[in-house]
Each structure stands twice: as C-alpha cells, then as structure tokens.
C-alpha cells in the first residue's frame, strides 16, 4: 500500500493539494494541463500550474488560491464529508480558528481542528428528519386547507350565481309591488275624492237628506220648546193672578186645564185640604192620575222602541248631525265590497308551487282591471290596504337589498381566496380566516384572530381592561420579500390597536413557521406596546420537494 503511494508520479500528488478548497462544481477546472500552464477562471491570465494553491495570489479573480488565504477575494470550500459542504471567505482560512461551517477542520492545517462532521451530520439529519415529518404532516393539513378553498370558491360562485338570479326575480317583484303600492295609494285618494263629490250615489244622497231633515226638525223642535215655555209662563201668571170670586168659567177652565197639563195642584185649595185630597183622591182625580201614569208608561214604551229619550234629543242630536258621512259611506262600501271567497281566491291552493308566482301576478292584474271597470271591488280601495301594499313593497326592497349585499360580499370573498396578498395563491389561508389562537402568559391572555384582530386580555383572576393590539393590515411588509414567496407568509402585521398611554398605537408582528398546529408559542413586548408573537401553522408547510431532499442527502 505504502509502495503503491510512493509509486505515484509527483504531479498527481500535487494535484490533490491543488484542489483543496475547490467546490465540487469547479473541480473539473482544477486538473493539471498538459501544457503546464493554467488559465485563471476569469480567463484574464495564464499562470504555471505550480502557482495554483502555492499561497501566493496570481489571478486577479483569486481563482489560483482556492485553498489558501493568499487572495482576499477568493472563497474556500470545505467538503464536510458526512455532513453538508460549506463555503467560507478565504480570509478565514489558516487563521488558527476552527470555523463552525467547516466541521471537517479543512480550513486549518491538519491537526489543528478535529473532524466533527460525523456527529454534527447525525444530529443535523435527526433534526431535519423531525422537521420533515412535521412538514409532511403539515403539508397534508395544508392540502386540506387548499381543498377547502376550492370548495369555498365553488360555494361562493354558486351563491353569486343564485343571488344574481334571485336579484332579477326580486327586482321584478319590487317593481310589481311598487306599481301596486303607488296605484293603491292613488286609488285610495281618488276613491275618497269621488265619494265626497258624488251626488249620484243614492245612499250618500239619502244620508245627506236625512241629515238636513234632522237639522230642520231640531230647529223646529227648539222653536216649539221655546213657545211652550212662553205659553206656560202666561198660563202660570193667569193661574196665580185670576179672581175665583168672579166665577168666570172661561178663565177657570183655562186655569184648570193648564193645571192638569202641567201636573199642578188646583190653586186656592187650603193646604190641609190639599194634603187630604192627596191622600184620598177623588174618582175624577184618580182618573187623572191614572191617565198620567198611563201616559208615563206610554212614554217609556215609546222610548224603548226608538231608543231616544228627551235627553238624547237635546244632546245626541247634535252629535248625530256632526257625523262624517263620507267616512261612514266608505266604511259601508268596504263592508259591502269585501269579496266572498271565490274560485279566483281559492285557486292558489290547487296550483303547483312553481305556478304560484305567475298566478299571483295574473290575479293582481286581473283584479285591478276588474276594479277599474267596476266589475269587482278591489282591496286596493281600502286605506289599510294601501299601507299594506307599502309594507309589502318595503319588505320586498329589504329582501332584495339583503340579496344584493350577500352577492357583493361573496364576490369580494371570491376575489380574495386565491389572491397572493389575500389568502395565498393556493387559497391555503382561507380556512383560517377568523380562527382565534391564544397564549396565556400569566399576567395576560394574548389572542390573535387571524385576518381580524389581536388582543391583550387580563390573565385568569387578574382585573383590568382588554386592549386591542391591532387589526390585520398586511403580510410581511419587508421590501426584500415579494408577495407570494414563502417568506411573505411568514409574517403578519396587526396595527392600529388601542393607543398606549404616552406611546404608539399597539401593534403586533406575528412570526409564523410550518407546524402541525395553528398556535402561538411565544409573546414578547419588544418595545413599549409593540408586540411580537411567534407561532406555527400548517398553512406554511409546503409539500416536500423530492428533488431537494435527494440533493441534500448527497
Ligand atoms: C398595559 C399593557 C402593557 C403595556 C402598558 C403600556 O399595561 O398593554 O403591555 O406595556 O399598558 O402602558
């Protein structure tokens, strides 16, 4: 073995040293040329092959010294067999310090640094395998998030489509109800006007004649009452003032007649005699009394029958004459015109659901035309129906507006699902929209509801206020990171939270990495009222790239 080594030609031995620090990609450029002269990698100069790695810088690009620190602009590659190769600046070669990047110690002369690549490599692979496992599991969850986004997209598209169709139907319905409401209102007004002015309607005319007859009777009645009063006064004066000794029979008869009519006692009879007369009435007087009682009974009977008393005549007649005959007439018309249930009204129950809207449309139109021609009374004449029509219209308008706003929201959501600056190019974040993650730090419970708001709440058993730490404002805002890159989704900014006393508005930077769970792991208040949360989410676990993993194994 030793003999075989000694038998190797010298240049071959030298070439081993000459490739020291050369990366695998450039290895082919560092082989001994037949001519003996070697071209610098930038092609600017030819130098003797022996000048390569002779610890003296010859090439302007430093390519002749890959394994020494002679050229300040060169780099050194350590192979790190058993781990992963690394490149360091040449200035760090042979400086007496073991570079952590070069676990094989090749950056220093042999014997200076121990080769720790085996352990470091094993440790690294263990860690990497654990991470890969997490990534693999996370990626599966992520793909379920993506599937959710696609489903959500379909759902929203269907919602937009059905909303558009519903809007068309509801717009027609609103237009139809608007026509009905306006027509109802104008018909109500016109009907009232018509009834007020009409002198042809027999009922109205008859009512008005009764009213004027009653007015005339009331006037005459009052006149007669006044006359009766005056006559009574005259007869009272006569009764009290006449001289019974004159035996004027005409006067006596008048006085007696008046006393009988007015129910007065006979004047001139002694008080005692009157009392006696009151106790044992004469036949004649008994007859009179009897007649008076009968008269009273008659009055009662008459009153019962007509339900009007003299008192009613005095007070009730005025009230009766103040009646609003137009309203009465309209109320009567409404009552008379209330349509009996007819086939037209019952038909709806026999129709299949799909035909009901057309039937309703047709029925309304037909009824309104029947109303116009006076063939059928229409509900629209009623003022209560005019407000019913208004209510139906405003209900239909609210229902329409709701569908319009649902459609608008669905369209906005659709626009964000696969937006790189929204829920990601694959929609992987949509599933987490509004999901709240919490961390209990003792003093506070920190919470972030993704894409919504971050909060700081008092910890369990601690009093105090809940502060808003800000609303979602953007993904990683760094100018070095482009939207859509993995690093873009590794940060979220929440800002414009509750203002800090004597400080800024509270804000949060949420730093995320791939993990099998959506969780916050740490919270730190880096500056006053500026918080940093760190956490994990499966949405960040990209599928393992087979090519990458093979390359890393090598
Ligand atoms: C509260 C909390 C703290 C914050 C102070 C600032 O106590 O929000 O995190 O530092 O207010 O006054």
XYZ file of C-alpha atoms and ligand atoms in Angstrom:
566
model
C 0.000 0.000 0.000
C 2.736 2.455 1.002
C 4.803 1.296 -2.004
C 1.863 1.980 -4.339
C 1.542 5.505 -2.889
C 5.267 6.179 -3.382
C 4.996 4.873 -6.953
C 2.502 7.713 -7.864
C 4.057 10.453 -10.067
C 4.694 13.746 -8.228
C 2.240 15.920 -10.200
C -0.578 13.543 -9.234
C 0.270 14.034 -5.548
C 0.441 17.793 -6.030
C -2.974 17.880 -7.735
C -4.634 16.616 -4.545
C -3.418 19.713 -2.747
C -4.307 21.912 -5.681
C -7.983 21.068 -5.407
C -8.067 21.977 -1.718
C -10.887 24.433 -1.126
C -12.394 23.897 -4.603
C -16.176 23.438 -4.698
C -17.484 20.301 -6.485
C -18.913 22.443 -9.283
C -15.446 23.795 -10.204
C -13.428 20.681 -9.577
C -13.110 19.844 -13.276
C -11.362 23.214 -13.875
C -8.559 22.293 -11.474
C -6.779 19.470 -13.304
C -3.155 19.613 -14.451
C -2.969 20.970 -18.007
C -0.764 19.154 -20.499
C 0.925 22.391 -21.460
C 1.809 23.019 -17.840
C 0.194 26.438 -17.904
C -3.223 27.128 -16.228
C -5.770 29.803 -17.106
C -7.303 31.886 -14.326
C -11.056 31.157 -14.130
C -11.919 34.627 -15.433
C -9.621 33.889 -18.410
C -7.610 37.051 -17.754
C -4.256 35.378 -17.288
C -2.256 32.168 -17.808
C -0.004 31.034 -14.997
C 2.130 27.931 -14.400
C 0.058 25.065 -12.897
C 2.501 25.043 -9.999
C 1.306 28.517 -8.996
C -2.146 27.121 -8.032
C -2.550 26.944 -4.248
C 1.095 27.993 -3.714
C -0.061 30.573 -1.132
C 0.681 33.481 -3.467
C -2.086 35.351 -5.294
C -1.575 35.484 -9.084
C -5.025 35.661 -10.694
C -6.995 38.961 -10.450
C -10.134 36.918 -9.549
C -8.231 34.984 -6.844
C -9.072 31.692 -8.524
C -5.491 30.385 -8.298
C -5.708 30.238 -4.477
C -8.893 28.276 -3.562
C -7.232 26.533 -0.624
C -5.198 29.346 0.987
C -5.865 32.841 2.257
C -3.483 34.447 -0.257
C -6.227 36.037 -2.400
C -8.610 38.226 -0.329
C -11.349 37.936 -2.967
C -11.390 34.150 -3.070
C -13.586 31.595 -1.297
C -12.784 28.308 0.402
C -14.950 25.223 0.152
C -14.919 22.681 2.981
C -16.234 19.293 1.947
C -17.539 18.285 5.387
C -17.842 14.646 4.396
C -20.630 13.044 6.460
C -22.418 16.392 6.648
C -23.043 19.202 4.179
C -20.259 21.097 2.386
C -19.880 24.825 3.105
C -18.135 27.860 1.597
C -16.333 30.497 3.683
C -14.321 33.589 2.689
C -10.644 32.730 2.056
C -9.617 35.252 4.697
C -10.819 32.794 7.346
C -8.529 30.001 6.044
C -5.481 29.111 8.109
C -6.198 31.823 10.662
C -5.878 29.406 13.569
C -9.652 29.428 14.267
C -11.862 26.400 13.592
C -14.734 27.729 11.507
C -18.085 26.281 12.639
C -19.089 25.988 8.963
C -16.174 23.605 8.325
C -16.860 20.693 10.678
C -14.140 18.670 8.924
C -11.474 21.202 10.054
C -10.158 21.543 6.493
C -9.937 25.337 6.797
C -6.917 24.928 9.058
C -3.696 22.922 8.674
C -4.017 19.232 9.513
C -4.149 18.540 13.217
C -5.415 21.987 14.213
C -9.193 21.233 14.154
C -10.859 17.920 14.816
C -13.240 16.457 12.253
C -16.659 16.571 13.938
C -18.729 16.080 10.792
C -19.990 12.624 11.737
C -21.714 13.708 14.975
C -22.787 17.064 13.632
C -24.120 15.365 10.478
C -26.052 12.808 12.511
C -27.511 15.488 14.759
C -28.407 17.562 11.760
C -30.112 14.649 9.985
C -32.097 13.789 13.114
C -33.341 17.359 13.377
C -34.000 17.539 9.653
C -35.947 14.266 9.690
C -38.097 15.512 12.564
C -38.727 18.744 10.661
C -39.533 16.794 7.522
C -42.010 14.711 9.425
C -43.698 17.862 10.684
C -43.588 19.338 7.210
C -45.082 16.197 5.707
C -47.915 16.110 8.242
C -48.367 19.855 7.960
C -48.420 19.673 4.166
C -51.254 17.162 4.321
C -53.231 19.553 6.507
C -52.284 22.372 4.166
C -53.637 20.465 1.193
C -56.909 20.013 3.081
C -56.947 23.814 3.515
C -56.442 24.177 -0.221
C -59.283 21.739 -0.884
C -61.436 23.823 1.459
C -60.599 26.967 -0.530
C -61.662 25.276 -3.772
C -64.921 24.138 -2.192
C -65.448 27.600 -0.781
C -64.800 29.074 -4.208
C -67.429 26.813 -5.745
C -69.870 27.618 -2.971
C -69.321 31.348 -3.400
C -69.592 31.122 -7.183
C -72.865 29.243 -6.837
C -74.012 31.848 -4.307
C -73.144 34.694 -6.683
C -74.980 32.937 -9.488
C -78.081 32.121 -7.465
C -78.041 35.613 -5.939
C -77.959 37.137 -9.419
C -80.983 35.054 -10.421
C -82.729 35.882 -7.156
C -81.968 39.582 -7.611
C -83.587 39.502 -11.063
C -86.732 37.889 -9.621
C -86.794 40.169 -6.587
C -86.255 43.285 -8.708
C -89.301 42.340 -10.776
C -91.234 41.690 -7.595
C -90.198 45.072 -6.163
C -91.203 46.806 -9.411
C -94.551 44.992 -9.366
C -95.178 45.845 -5.716
C -94.142 49.452 -6.334
C -96.744 49.747 -9.082
C -99.350 48.193 -6.781
C -98.410 50.448 -3.866
C -98.482 53.584 -5.994
C -101.721 52.553 -7.675
C -103.253 51.602 -4.331
C -102.357 54.947 -2.860
C -103.698 56.893 -5.821
C -106.879 54.768 -5.954
C -107.480 55.334 -2.241
C -107.131 59.069 -2.686
C -109.274 59.058 -5.814
C -111.980 56.933 -4.191
C -112.264 59.281 -1.263
C -112.440 62.282 -3.564
C -115.083 60.568 -5.649
C -117.290 59.659 -2.704
C -117.030 63.142 -1.280
C -118.085 64.751 -4.513
C -120.604 62.236 -5.755
C -124.217 63.316 -5.511
C -125.423 60.446 -7.572
C -124.841 57.721 -5.103
C -128.328 57.060 -3.621
C -127.044 56.102 -0.205
C -124.941 59.222 0.079
C -127.818 61.406 -1.155
C -130.286 59.722 1.187
C -127.942 60.127 4.124
C -127.500 63.782 3.331
C -131.345 64.293 3.053
C -131.839 62.594 6.408
C -129.197 64.805 7.849
C -130.805 68.013 6.599
C -134.290 66.814 7.663
C -132.944 66.126 11.135
C -131.401 69.566 11.237
C -134.746 71.177 10.281
C -136.628 69.100 12.857
C -134.129 70.051 15.515
C -134.616 73.712 14.667
C -138.420 73.409 14.763
C -138.270 71.377 17.971
C -136.263 74.097 19.665
C -138.737 76.736 18.467
C -141.665 74.764 19.884
C -139.931 74.247 23.187
C -139.451 77.997 23.491
C -143.102 78.655 22.620
C -144.300 76.104 25.152
C -142.188 77.802 27.747
C -143.680 81.213 26.917
C -147.261 79.847 26.957
C -146.581 78.098 30.252
C -145.390 81.374 31.717
C -148.557 83.176 30.546
C -150.799 80.465 31.980
C -148.847 80.388 35.240
C -149.395 84.159 35.595
C -153.108 83.686 34.878
C -153.381 80.804 37.365
C -151.746 82.763 40.149
C -153.448 86.098 39.377
C -157.121 85.297 38.488
C -160.006 86.070 40.919
C -162.082 82.952 41.524
C -164.888 85.050 43.021
C -165.816 86.383 39.582
C -166.920 82.902 38.643
C -165.579 83.462 35.122
C -165.962 79.952 33.759
C -163.715 80.519 30.733
C -160.816 81.639 32.914
C -161.456 78.868 35.430
C -161.437 76.240 32.694
C -158.208 77.577 31.236
C -156.541 77.507 34.675
C -157.829 74.015 35.467
C -156.737 72.763 32.031
C -153.268 74.174 32.498
C -153.025 72.687 35.971
C -153.987 69.338 34.545
C -151.475 69.570 31.658
C -148.611 70.810 33.789
C -149.430 68.407 36.649
C -150.006 71.343 39.055
C -152.304 71.316 42.133
C -155.562 73.318 41.989
C -154.804 76.762 43.232
C -156.895 78.208 46.114
C -157.431 74.927 47.942
C -156.328 75.085 51.620
C -153.075 73.346 52.376
C -154.709 70.754 54.646
C -157.465 70.134 52.228
C -154.782 69.578 49.579
C -152.987 67.103 51.787
C -156.267 65.307 52.448
C -157.029 65.429 48.774
C -153.575 63.956 48.067
C -154.264 61.081 50.470
C -157.803 60.228 49.249
C -158.082 61.325 45.709
C -161.460 61.774 44.117
C -162.529 59.477 41.391
C -162.052 62.233 38.942
C -158.579 62.998 40.174
C -157.782 59.295 40.447
C -158.778 59.055 36.826
C -156.492 61.897 36.015
C -153.652 60.330 37.958
C -154.283 57.048 36.297
C -154.244 58.730 32.951
C -150.944 60.396 33.908
C -149.375 57.077 34.837
C -150.518 55.532 31.624
C -149.047 58.441 29.799
C -145.705 57.839 31.523
C -145.841 54.145 30.658
C -146.536 55.038 27.063
C -143.556 57.323 27.049
C -141.332 54.555 28.381
C -142.668 52.105 25.810
C -142.113 54.599 23.046
C -138.601 55.345 24.305
C -137.721 51.682 24.445
C -138.809 51.190 20.922
C -136.879 54.075 19.399
C -134.117 54.268 21.925
C -134.238 58.045 22.022
C -135.154 59.975 25.167
C -135.879 63.698 25.508
C -132.352 63.988 26.888
C -130.959 62.183 23.801
C -132.802 64.675 21.663
C -131.122 67.540 23.470
C -127.553 66.163 23.349
C -127.402 63.236 20.927
C -128.943 65.018 18.008
C -126.048 67.456 17.733
C -123.615 64.553 17.805
C -125.571 62.709 15.163
C -125.567 65.737 12.935
C -121.784 66.036 13.261
C -121.290 62.567 11.704
C -118.702 62.282 8.909
C -120.961 60.778 6.286
C -118.114 60.279 3.781
C -116.218 58.040 6.183
C -119.398 56.214 7.015
C -120.094 55.660 3.367
C -116.574 54.381 2.699
C -116.740 52.012 5.637
C -120.069 50.764 4.340
C -118.618 50.267 0.856
C -115.679 48.340 2.216
C -118.023 46.098 4.098
C -120.277 45.545 1.099
C -117.357 45.032 -1.249
C -115.424 42.515 0.830
C -115.290 39.772 -1.765
C -116.623 36.396 -0.848
C -114.083 33.601 -1.233
C -114.266 32.776 -4.892
C -112.526 30.404 -7.228
C -110.129 33.212 -8.083
C -109.081 33.419 -4.446
C -109.067 29.684 -3.771
C -107.313 28.643 -6.936
C -103.868 29.211 -5.366
C -104.354 26.201 -3.106
C -104.856 23.898 -6.081
C -101.830 25.108 -8.060
C -98.370 23.518 -8.024
C -95.848 25.759 -6.216
C -93.991 26.552 -9.422
C -97.081 28.233 -10.919
C -97.967 30.297 -7.867
C -95.811 33.364 -8.761
C -97.335 33.608 -12.288
C -100.794 33.065 -10.830
C -100.243 35.800 -8.243
C -99.084 38.156 -10.977
C -102.049 37.351 -13.172
C -104.503 37.566 -10.252
C -103.335 41.019 -9.200
C -103.559 42.325 -12.741
C -106.973 40.775 -13.316
C -108.384 42.114 -10.048
C -107.043 45.566 -10.711
C -108.669 45.638 -14.157
C -111.963 44.324 -12.740
C -111.694 47.132 -10.246
C -111.044 49.716 -12.941
C -114.166 48.586 -14.830
C -116.206 48.465 -11.651
C -116.944 44.752 -12.072
C -115.286 43.747 -8.889
C -114.432 45.683 -5.774
C -110.696 45.692 -5.277
C -108.948 45.607 -1.947
C -106.802 48.466 -3.090
C -109.584 50.897 -2.310
C -109.023 50.386 1.373
C -106.611 52.737 3.002
C -105.370 49.938 5.268
C -104.531 48.004 2.119
C -102.633 50.960 0.780
C -100.348 50.804 3.814
C -100.248 47.008 3.493
C -99.046 47.455 -0.073
C -96.384 49.922 1.147
C -95.250 47.434 3.800
C -95.132 44.627 1.246
C -93.038 46.869 -1.009
C -90.588 47.842 1.717
C -90.310 44.201 2.849
C -89.545 43.181 -0.717
C -87.000 46.015 -1.021
C -85.220 44.927 2.173
C -85.151 41.322 0.965
C -83.723 42.498 -2.358
C -81.080 44.655 -0.651
C -80.037 41.742 1.512
C -79.502 39.507 -1.513
C -77.571 42.330 -3.246
C -75.270 42.739 -0.252
C -74.838 38.940 0.123
C -73.802 38.813 -3.521
C -71.378 41.712 -3.108
C -69.762 40.083 -0.064
C -69.497 36.748 -1.880
C -67.812 38.490 -4.828
C -65.340 40.237 -2.537
C -64.567 36.945 -0.760
C -64.100 35.242 -4.109
C -61.601 37.910 -5.143
C -59.519 37.296 -2.007
C -59.459 33.499 -1.884
C -56.718 32.917 -4.448
C -55.088 36.323 -4.180
C -51.372 36.193 -3.257
C -51.890 39.185 -0.992
C -55.078 37.695 0.437
C -55.427 34.027 1.341
C -52.435 32.904 -0.762
C -52.045 31.778 -4.370
C -53.481 28.389 -3.466
C -56.066 29.744 -1.034
C -54.293 27.875 1.762
C -55.105 30.542 4.380
C -58.834 30.850 3.704
C -59.673 28.055 6.123
C -58.028 30.049 8.941
C -59.939 33.257 8.307
C -61.166 34.420 11.727
C -59.645 31.478 13.639
C -58.514 32.660 17.092
C -55.268 31.479 18.719
C -54.449 32.205 22.364
C -51.464 32.176 24.690
C -51.727 32.568 28.463
C -48.664 34.439 29.718
C -49.921 34.683 33.318
C -50.490 38.422 33.502
C -52.278 38.473 30.175
C -54.001 36.243 27.690
C -52.797 37.132 24.242
C -55.122 36.358 21.392
C -54.963 36.711 17.672
C -57.981 36.077 15.465
C -56.287 35.551 12.133
C -57.012 38.169 9.477
C -59.112 40.008 12.030
C -57.770 41.358 15.348
C -55.143 40.734 18.057
C -55.992 41.367 21.715
C -54.426 41.515 25.153
C -56.861 40.358 27.829
C -56.352 40.274 31.602
C -54.978 36.907 32.735
C -57.093 34.477 34.789
C -58.044 36.091 38.103
C -56.493 39.417 37.115
C -58.595 42.504 36.747
C -58.170 45.069 34.056
C -59.037 46.013 30.606
C -58.841 44.215 27.288
C -56.717 46.112 24.780
C -56.912 45.782 21.048
C -53.412 45.098 19.776
C -54.451 45.933 16.238
C -56.347 44.788 13.203
C -54.867 42.677 10.435
C -53.181 45.003 7.977
C -50.758 43.003 5.808
C -48.459 40.076 5.246
C -44.696 40.584 5.525
C -44.247 44.230 4.508
C -40.459 43.981 4.008
C -39.408 45.412 0.630
C -36.978 42.480 0.253
C -39.815 39.978 0.219
C -42.109 39.610 -2.755
C -45.801 38.757 -2.372
C -46.273 35.030 -2.963
C -42.785 33.992 -1.757
C -42.767 31.590 1.237
C -41.175 34.287 3.422
C -44.077 36.597 2.570
C -46.459 34.373 4.535
C -44.095 34.032 7.494
C -45.163 37.378 8.935
C -48.459 39.095 9.560
C -48.867 42.669 10.736
C -51.693 43.768 13.023
C -51.764 47.512 13.714
C -53.814 50.493 14.888
C -54.666 48.921 18.233
C -55.584 50.811 21.401
C -53.203 53.730 21.852
C -50.620 53.269 24.562
C -50.520 55.900 27.306
C -47.805 58.298 26.184
C -46.875 55.939 23.377
C -47.844 54.498 19.992
C -50.956 52.601 18.979
C -50.490 48.968 19.959
C -49.373 46.632 17.165
C -48.258 43.036 16.625
C -45.878 41.272 14.289
C -46.896 37.631 14.103
C -43.970 35.473 13.024
C -45.030 32.071 11.758
C -43.376 28.897 10.628
C -44.533 25.495 9.482
C -46.073 23.388 12.248
C -48.742 20.760 12.548
C -50.888 23.061 14.668
C -52.154 26.583 14.460
C -50.721 28.025 17.673
C -48.951 30.947 19.291
C -45.817 29.783 21.139
C -44.236 32.987 22.430
C -45.175 36.604 23.010
C -42.721 39.411 23.661
C -43.234 43.156 24.039
C -40.106 44.159 22.138
C -40.775 47.888 22.501
C -43.439 49.539 24.604
C -46.775 48.433 23.104
C -45.069 46.748 20.136
C -45.549 43.010 20.456
C -44.034 40.058 18.668
C -45.889 36.761 18.608
C -44.273 33.629 17.267
C -46.265 30.637 16.227
C -46.889 27.837 13.798
C -49.397 26.956 11.128
C -49.788 24.032 8.732
C -50.627 26.592 6.055
C -46.869 27.254 5.880
C -45.890 23.601 5.363
C -45.043 23.297 1.691
C -45.044 19.800 0.247
C -41.589 18.155 0.457
C -39.813 18.541 -2.862
C -38.398 15.094 -3.809
C -35.503 16.602 -5.820
C -34.474 18.878 -2.922
C -34.382 16.047 -0.453
C -32.266 13.859 -2.777
C -29.788 16.704 -3.333
C -29.479 17.274 0.401
C -28.811 13.591 1.047
C -25.742 13.694 -1.223
C -50.743 47.835 29.549
C -50.306 46.692 28.699
C -48.817 46.639 28.556
C -48.290 47.984 28.103
C -48.803 49.071 29.017
C -48.365 50.443 28.479
O -50.373 47.640 30.854
O -50.877 46.872 27.449
O -48.426 45.618 27.649
O -46.886 47.995 28.104
O -50.210 49.045 29.074
O -48.847 51.465 29.287
